[in-house]
């Protein structure tokens, strides 16, 4: 979430950054200016009336002490109390509306992000390796997996429906081995701490990382008593929210965490896309990397995290490229994103295999994650 004072003081900049994302500021910001003005007006009026009420209360005491009639002053005090309650309720209602508007504003793209309308405007940053060459036509993974008996989409559909997969024998063992390899690399060589979080989280956690309220349709909701739980779309959600509503010690930063979890996505907006194979699954497994850093170090940490993810691909000998996403292709919460795209010989194209983002203070504000700089009383938002 963006800071209210920042949006108020930099409204033209916010509008321009939204246009860079391909969005209509009038739709996203709605009547932000009017709501904010009316809210501040209601607060000011309430405070003014409180001062008048206090003075009236003093007058009542003086009148009673001198034996004079205080009924007029008492009536004024009652009238002021009712008006104050009315103004405070109005301010509270406007505060709710203002937070709704703020929660719907995406993060602002960093100035280093290429401006563009779609993935066609993404910028290639670098490549590693060369495409493998074969003396035969390589097969797609859905054909090869079925022939080897390691990938079973038909039985998965019988169990759960479309966009699920069953891995058999060497396929299941390969999945487990790659996860172990990645976790060992990140914990032993890259300095991450492994964590195993729940895969069901509450709505507050989904809000903290930006999935709610905007992307409720893209997630799996599980009714649970009086409150809903959600199957995580990525381990980023529970790992980030480990520190929700907490104040971190600055000496701890950066904190680097990694987690291996199943992930669940409804793919509501991808009907008809990538229907073959395991490209857009409702359930998949993923190793996540999350960093909590100081603002001044956040982009340095983004580069380090990206290189940590790249080393996995390098050790596996996979040809890949790093793409800086354009303003029109970035996620809701991101200020800058690199996609790692691996070359798939069976399809003769690059596919995104990893996404590395700097959210700046966007998620930290939503999740109320702060840190106290050394020797200072002031609290700052962390950078995720």
Coordinates of C-alpha atoms in Angstrom, one line a residue:
X1 CA 0.0 0.0 0.0
X2 CA 1.2 3.5 -0.8
X3 CA 1.6 6.1 2.0
X4 CA -1.4 8.4 2.3
X5 CA 0.7 11.5 2.6
X6 CA 2.8 10.5 -0.4
X7 CA -0.3 10.0 -2.6
X8 CA -1.8 13.3 -1.3
X9 CA 1.5 15.3 -1.9
X10 CA 2.4 13.6 -5.2
X11 CA -0.9 13.1 -6.9
X12 CA 0.4 14.1 -10.4
X13 CA 3.3 11.6 -10.1
X14 CA 1.0 8.8 -9.0
X15 CA -1.3 9.5 -11.9
X16 CA 1.6 9.4 -14.4
X17 CA 2.9 6.1 -12.9
X18 CA -0.5 4.6 -13.2
X19 CA -0.7 5.7 -16.9
X20 CA 2.7 4.0 -17.3
X21 CA 1.1 0.8 -16.1
X22 CA -1.6 1.2 -18.7
X23 CA -4.2 2.2 -16.2
X24 CA -6.7 5.0 -16.1
X25 CA -5.9 7.1 -13.0
X26 CA -9.6 8.3 -12.7
X27 CA -10.7 4.6 -12.4
X28 CA -8.0 3.6 -9.9
X29 CA -7.9 6.8 -7.8
X30 CA -11.6 7.3 -8.1
X31 CA -12.5 10.4 -6.0
X32 CA -9.5 10.2 -3.8
X33 CA -9.0 14.0 -3.6
X34 CA -12.6 14.7 -2.7
X35 CA -12.7 12.0 0.0
X36 CA -9.4 13.1 1.5
X37 CA -10.5 16.7 1.6
X38 CA -13.9 15.9 3.1
X39 CA -12.2 13.6 5.7
X40 CA -9.7 16.3 6.8
X41 CA -12.5 18.8 6.9
X42 CA -14.7 16.6 9.2
X43 CA -11.7 16.0 11.5
X44 CA -10.9 19.7 11.7
X45 CA -14.6 20.6 12.4
X46 CA -14.7 17.9 15.1
X47 CA -11.6 19.3 16.8
X48 CA -12.9 22.8 16.6
X49 CA -16.2 21.8 18.2
X50 CA -14.4 19.9 20.9
X51 CA -12.6 23.2 21.8
X52 CA -15.9 25.0 21.9
X53 CA -17.4 22.2 24.1
X54 CA -14.5 22.5 26.5
X55 CA -15.0 26.2 26.8
X56 CA -18.8 25.7 27.3
X57 CA -18.1 23.2 30.0
X58 CA -15.9 25.7 31.8
X59 CA -18.6 28.4 31.4
X60 CA -21.2 25.9 32.9
X61 CA -18.9 25.4 36.0
X62 CA -18.5 29.1 36.5
X63 CA -22.2 29.8 36.1
X64 CA -23.2 27.1 38.5
X65 CA -20.6 28.3 41.0
X66 CA -22.0 31.9 40.9
X67 CA -25.6 30.6 41.1
X68 CA -26.5 31.7 37.6
X69 CA -28.7 29.9 35.1
X70 CA -26.5 27.5 33.0
X71 CA -29.3 25.9 30.9
X72 CA -28.3 27.7 27.7
X73 CA -24.7 26.6 28.1
X74 CA -25.7 23.0 28.9
X75 CA -27.9 22.9 25.8
X76 CA -25.0 24.2 23.7
X77 CA -22.8 21.5 25.1
X78 CA -25.3 18.8 24.3
X79 CA -25.7 20.2 20.7
X80 CA -21.9 20.3 20.3
X81 CA -21.6 16.7 21.5
X82 CA -24.1 15.5 18.9
X83 CA -22.4 17.4 16.2
X84 CA -19.0 16.1 17.2
X85 CA -20.3 12.5 17.1
X86 CA -21.7 13.2 13.7
X87 CA -18.5 14.6 12.4
X88 CA -16.4 11.8 13.9
X89 CA -18.7 9.2 12.3
X90 CA -18.4 11.0 9.0
X91 CA -14.6 11.1 9.3
X92 CA -14.5 7.4 10.1
X93 CA -16.7 6.5 7.1
X94 CA -14.5 8.6 4.9
X95 CA -11.4 6.9 6.4
X96 CA -12.8 3.5 5.4
X97 CA -13.5 4.8 1.9
X98 CA -10.0 6.2 1.7
X99 CA -8.4 3.0 2.7
X100 CA -10.5 1.1 0.1
X101 CA -9.1 3.5 -2.6
X102 CA -5.6 3.2 -1.3
X103 CA -5.7 -0.6 -1.1
X104 CA -6.7 -0.7 -4.8
X105 CA -3.8 1.4 -6.0
X106 CA -0.9 -0.8 -7.3
X107 CA 2.7 -0.1 -6.4
X108 CA 4.4 2.5 -8.5
X109 CA 7.0 1.3 -11.0
X110 CA 10.6 2.2 -10.2
X111 CA 12.2 4.8 -12.6
X112 CA 14.5 2.0 -13.7
X113 CA 11.6 -0.1 -15.1
X114 CA 11.1 0.0 -18.9
X115 CA 7.9 1.8 -19.8
X116 CA 5.6 -0.3 -22.0
X117 CA 2.1 -1.7 -22.4
X118 CA 2.7 -5.4 -22.3
X119 CA 5.2 -8.3 -22.2
X120 CA 6.2 -7.3 -25.7
X121 CA 7.9 -4.3 -24.2
X122 CA 10.0 -6.3 -21.6
X123 CA 13.7 -5.7 -21.8
X124 CA 16.3 -8.4 -22.0
X125 CA 19.0 -7.8 -19.5
X126 CA 21.3 -10.8 -20.1
X127 CA 21.5 -14.4 -21.3
X128 CA 23.4 -17.4 -19.9
X129 CA 24.5 -20.5 -21.9
X130 CA 23.4 -21.6 -25.3
X131 CA 20.4 -23.5 -26.6
X132 CA 21.1 -27.3 -26.6
X133 CA 21.4 -28.9 -30.0
X134 CA 20.0 -32.4 -30.8
X135 CA 20.2 -34.7 -33.8
X136 CA 16.5 -35.3 -33.4
X137 CA 13.4 -33.3 -32.8
X138 CA 13.0 -32.8 -29.1
X139 CA 9.5 -33.6 -27.7
X140 CA 7.3 -31.4 -25.5
X141 CA 7.3 -32.3 -21.8
X142 CA 3.7 -33.6 -21.9
X143 CA 4.5 -36.1 -24.6
X144 CA 7.9 -37.1 -23.1
X145 CA 6.5 -37.3 -19.6
X146 CA 3.7 -39.6 -20.6
X147 CA 5.9 -41.9 -22.7
X148 CA 8.4 -42.2 -19.8
X149 CA 5.6 -42.9 -17.4
X150 CA 6.5 -40.1 -15.0
X151 CA 3.8 -37.6 -15.8
X152 CA 0.1 -38.6 -15.6
X153 CA -2.4 -35.8 -16.5
X154 CA -5.3 -38.2 -17.3
X155 CA -5.4 -39.7 -13.8
X156 CA -4.9 -36.3 -12.2
X157 CA -8.0 -35.1 -14.1
X158 CA -9.9 -38.1 -12.7
X159 CA -8.9 -37.1 -9.2
X160 CA -9.2 -33.4 -9.3
X161 CA -10.1 -32.1 -12.8
X162 CA -8.1 -30.2 -15.4
X163 CA -4.9 -28.4 -14.6
X164 CA -3.6 -30.9 -12.1
X165 CA -0.8 -33.5 -12.4
X166 CA 0.3 -36.8 -10.9
X167 CA 4.0 -37.5 -10.9
X168 CA 5.1 -41.2 -10.9
X169 CA 8.3 -42.9 -9.8
X170 CA 11.3 -41.0 -11.3
X171 CA 9.0 -38.0 -11.9
X172 CA 8.1 -37.8 -8.2
X173 CA 11.7 -38.4 -7.2
X174 CA 13.0 -35.8 -9.6
X175 CA 10.6 -33.2 -8.1
X176 CA 11.8 -34.0 -4.6
X177 CA 15.5 -34.0 -5.6
X178 CA 15.3 -30.6 -7.3
X179 CA 13.6 -29.1 -4.3
X180 CA 16.2 -30.5 -2.0
X181 CA 19.0 -29.3 -4.3
X182 CA 17.5 -25.8 -4.3
X183 CA 17.0 -25.6 -0.6
X184 CA 20.4 -26.9 0.2
X185 CA 22.0 -24.4 -2.3
X186 CA 20.2 -21.5 -0.8
X187 CA 20.7 -22.4 2.9
X188 CA 24.3 -23.7 2.7
X189 CA 25.8 -21.3 0.1
X190 CA 23.5 -18.2 -0.2
X191 CA 22.7 -17.6 3.5
X192 CA 19.0 -18.2 3.6
X193 CA 17.1 -19.8 6.6
X194 CA 14.7 -22.5 5.6
X195 CA 11.1 -22.2 7.0
X196 CA 8.1 -24.5 6.5
X197 CA 4.9 -22.4 6.8
X198 CA 1.2 -23.4 6.6
X199 CA -0.3 -23.5 3.2
X200 CA -3.7 -22.2 4.5
X201 CA -3.6 -18.6 5.6
X202 CA -6.1 -16.0 6.8
X203 CA -7.4 -13.0 4.9
X204 CA -5.2 -10.6 6.8
X205 CA -2.1 -12.5 5.3
X206 CA -3.5 -12.4 1.8
X207 CA -4.2 -8.7 2.2
X208 CA -0.7 -8.1 3.5
X209 CA 1.0 -9.2 0.3
X210 CA -1.6 -7.7 -2.0
X211 CA -3.7 -10.8 -3.1
X212 CA -6.8 -9.3 -1.4
X213 CA -9.1 -7.8 -2.2
X214 CA -8.2 -7.4 -5.8
X215 CA -7.3 -11.0 -6.7
X216 CA -9.8 -13.0 -4.7
X217 CA -11.0 -14.7 -7.9
X218 CA -7.5 -15.9 -8.6
X219 CA -7.3 -17.7 -5.3
X220 CA -8.9 -20.8 -3.6
X221 CA -11.0 -19.8 -0.6
X222 CA -11.7 -22.3 2.1
X223 CA -14.7 -21.5 4.5
X224 CA -13.6 -22.1 8.0
X225 CA -15.9 -21.2 10.9
X226 CA -16.6 -17.5 11.0
X227 CA -13.5 -16.6 8.9
X228 CA -12.2 -17.7 5.5
X229 CA -8.9 -19.4 5.0
X230 CA -7.0 -19.3 1.7
X231 CA -4.8 -21.8 -0.1
X232 CA -1.5 -20.0 -0.7
X233 CA -0.8 -18.9 -4.3
X234 CA 2.9 -18.7 -3.3
X235 CA 5.0 -19.2 -0.2
X236 CA 5.6 -15.4 -0.4
X237 CA 2.3 -14.9 1.4
X238 CA 2.9 -16.9 4.7
X239 CA 6.7 -16.1 4.7
X240 CA 6.2 -12.4 4.4
X241 CA 3.4 -12.4 7.0
X242 CA 5.6 -14.2 9.5
X243 CA 6.6 -10.6 10.7
X244 CA 3.2 -9.0 10.2
X245 CA 2.5 -6.3 12.9
X246 CA 6.0 -6.7 14.2
X247 CA 9.0 -4.3 14.7
X248 CA 12.3 -5.9 13.6
X249 CA 15.7 -5.1 15.0
X250 CA 17.7 -3.3 12.4
X251 CA 20.7 -5.4 13.3
X252 CA 18.8 -8.4 11.9
X253 CA 18.5 -7.0 8.4
X254 CA 18.6 -8.3 5.8
X255 CA 16.6 -11.4 6.7
X256 CA 16.8 -14.0 4.0
X257 CA 14.2 -16.9 4.1
X258 CA 13.5 -19.8 1.8
X259 CA 10.5 -22.2 1.8
X260 CA 9.3 -25.1 -0.3
X261 CA 5.5 -25.4 -0.5
X262 CA 2.7 -26.5 -2.7
X263 CA 1.0 -23.5 -4.3
X264 CA -2.6 -23.1 -5.5
X265 CA -3.9 -20.8 -8.2
X266 CA -7.3 -20.8 -9.8
X267 CA -5.9 -19.3 -13.1
X268 CA -9.3 -17.5 -13.4
X269 CA -8.0 -15.2 -16.1
X270 CA -6.1 -17.7 -18.2
X271 CA -9.0 -19.7 -19.7
X272 CA -7.8 -21.4 -22.9
X273 CA -4.1 -20.5 -22.3
X274 CA -1.4 -23.2 -22.1
X275 CA -4.0 -25.9 -21.6
X276 CA -1.4 -28.7 -22.3
X277 CA 1.2 -30.0 -19.9
X278 CA 2.1 -28.4 -16.6
X279 CA 2.5 -24.7 -17.5
X280 CA -0.6 -23.3 -15.8
X281 CA -1.5 -25.7 -13.0
X282 CA -4.0 -25.2 -10.2
X283 CA -1.4 -26.9 -7.9
X284 CA 2.3 -26.8 -8.2
X285 CA 5.4 -27.0 -6.0
X286 CA 7.8 -24.1 -5.7
X287 CA 10.9 -23.0 -3.7
X288 CA 10.4 -19.4 -2.6
X289 CA 13.0 -16.7 -1.7
X290 CA 12.0 -13.8 0.5
X291 CA 14.2 -10.9 1.8
X292 CA 13.5 -8.2 4.4
X293 CA 15.9 -5.3 3.9
X294 CA 16.5 -1.7 4.6
X295 CA 15.2 0.8 2.0
X296 CA 18.6 1.9 1.0
X297 CA 19.8 -1.6 0.3
X298 CA 16.6 -3.0 -1.3
X299 CA 17.8 -2.9 -5.0
X300 CA 21.1 -4.3 -4.1
X301 CA 19.3 -7.2 -2.4
X302 CA 17.0 -7.6 -5.4
X303 CA 20.1 -8.2 -7.6
X304 CA 21.5 -10.7 -5.1
X305 CA 18.3 -12.6 -4.9
X306 CA 18.0 -12.7 -8.7
X307 CA 21.6 -14.0 -9.0
X308 CA 20.8 -16.6 -6.3
X309 CA 17.9 -17.8 -8.4
X310 CA 20.1 -17.8 -11.5
X311 CA 22.7 -20.0 -9.9
X312 CA 20.1 -22.8 -9.7
X313 CA 19.6 -22.7 -13.5
X314 CA 23.4 -22.4 -14.1
X315 CA 24.1 -25.5 -12.0
X316 CA 21.4 -27.4 -13.9
X317 CA 23.0 -26.3 -17.2
X318 CA 19.8 -24.6 -18.4
X319 CA 19.9 -21.9 -21.1
X320 CA 18.0 -18.9 -19.8
X321 CA 17.6 -15.1 -20.1
X322 CA 16.8 -12.4 -17.6
X323 CA 14.0 -10.0 -18.6
X324 CA 13.2 -6.7 -16.9
X325 CA 9.4 -6.5 -17.0
X326 CA 7.8 -3.4 -18.5
X327 CA 5.4 -1.2 -16.5
X328 CA 2.5 -2.8 -18.3
X329 CA 3.5 -6.3 -17.4
X330 CA 4.4 -6.0 -13.7
X331 CA 2.4 -7.5 -10.9
X332 CA 0.2 -5.4 -8.7
X333 CA 2.6 -5.2 -5.7
X334 CA 5.8 -4.9 -7.6
X335 CA 8.0 -1.8 -8.1
X336 CA 10.5 -3.8 -10.3
X337 CA 10.5 -7.4 -11.5
X338 CA 13.0 -9.6 -13.3
X339 CA 11.7 -12.8 -14.9
X340 CA 14.0 -15.7 -15.5
X341 CA 13.0 -17.4 -18.7
X342 CA 14.3 -20.9 -19.5
X343 CA 14.7 -22.2 -23.1
X344 CA 12.4 -25.1 -23.7
X345 CA 13.7 -27.2 -26.7
X346 CA 10.4 -29.1 -27.1
X347 CA 8.5 -25.8 -27.6
X348 CA 11.3 -23.8 -29.1
X349 CA 10.7 -20.8 -26.9
X350 CA 11.6 -19.2 -23.5
X351 CA 9.2 -19.8 -20.6
X352 CA 9.2 -17.8 -17.3
X353 CA 10.5 -20.1 -14.6
X354 CA 11.1 -17.6 -11.8
X355 CA 10.1 -14.1 -10.9
X356 CA 12.2 -11.8 -8.7
X357 CA 10.6 -8.6 -7.4
X358 CA 11.3 -5.6 -5.2
X359 CA 8.1 -4.5 -3.6
X360 CA 9.8 -1.5 -1.8
X361 CA 7.6 -0.6 1.2
X362 CA 4.3 -1.6 -0.5
X363 CA 3.8 -5.0 1.3
X364 CA 5.5 -3.8 4.5
X365 CA 2.9 -1.0 4.8
X366 CA 0.0 -3.4 4.1
X367 CA 1.3 -5.9 6.6
X368 CA 2.6 -3.3 9.1
X369 CA 6.1 -4.6 9.2
X370 CA 8.6 -2.1 10.5
X371 CA 12.1 -1.8 11.9
X372 CA 13.8 0.5 14.3
X373 CA 17.0 2.1 13.0
X374 CA 20.0 1.9 15.4
X375 CA 20.0 4.8 17.9
X376 CA 16.6 6.2 16.8
X377 CA 13.1 6.1 18.2
X378 CA 11.4 6.5 14.8
X379 CA 10.1 3.3 13.1
X380 CA 10.5 2.7 9.4
X381 CA 8.8 0.3 7.0
X382 CA 10.9 -2.6 5.9
X383 CA 11.5 -3.2 2.2
X384 CA 10.4 -6.6 0.9

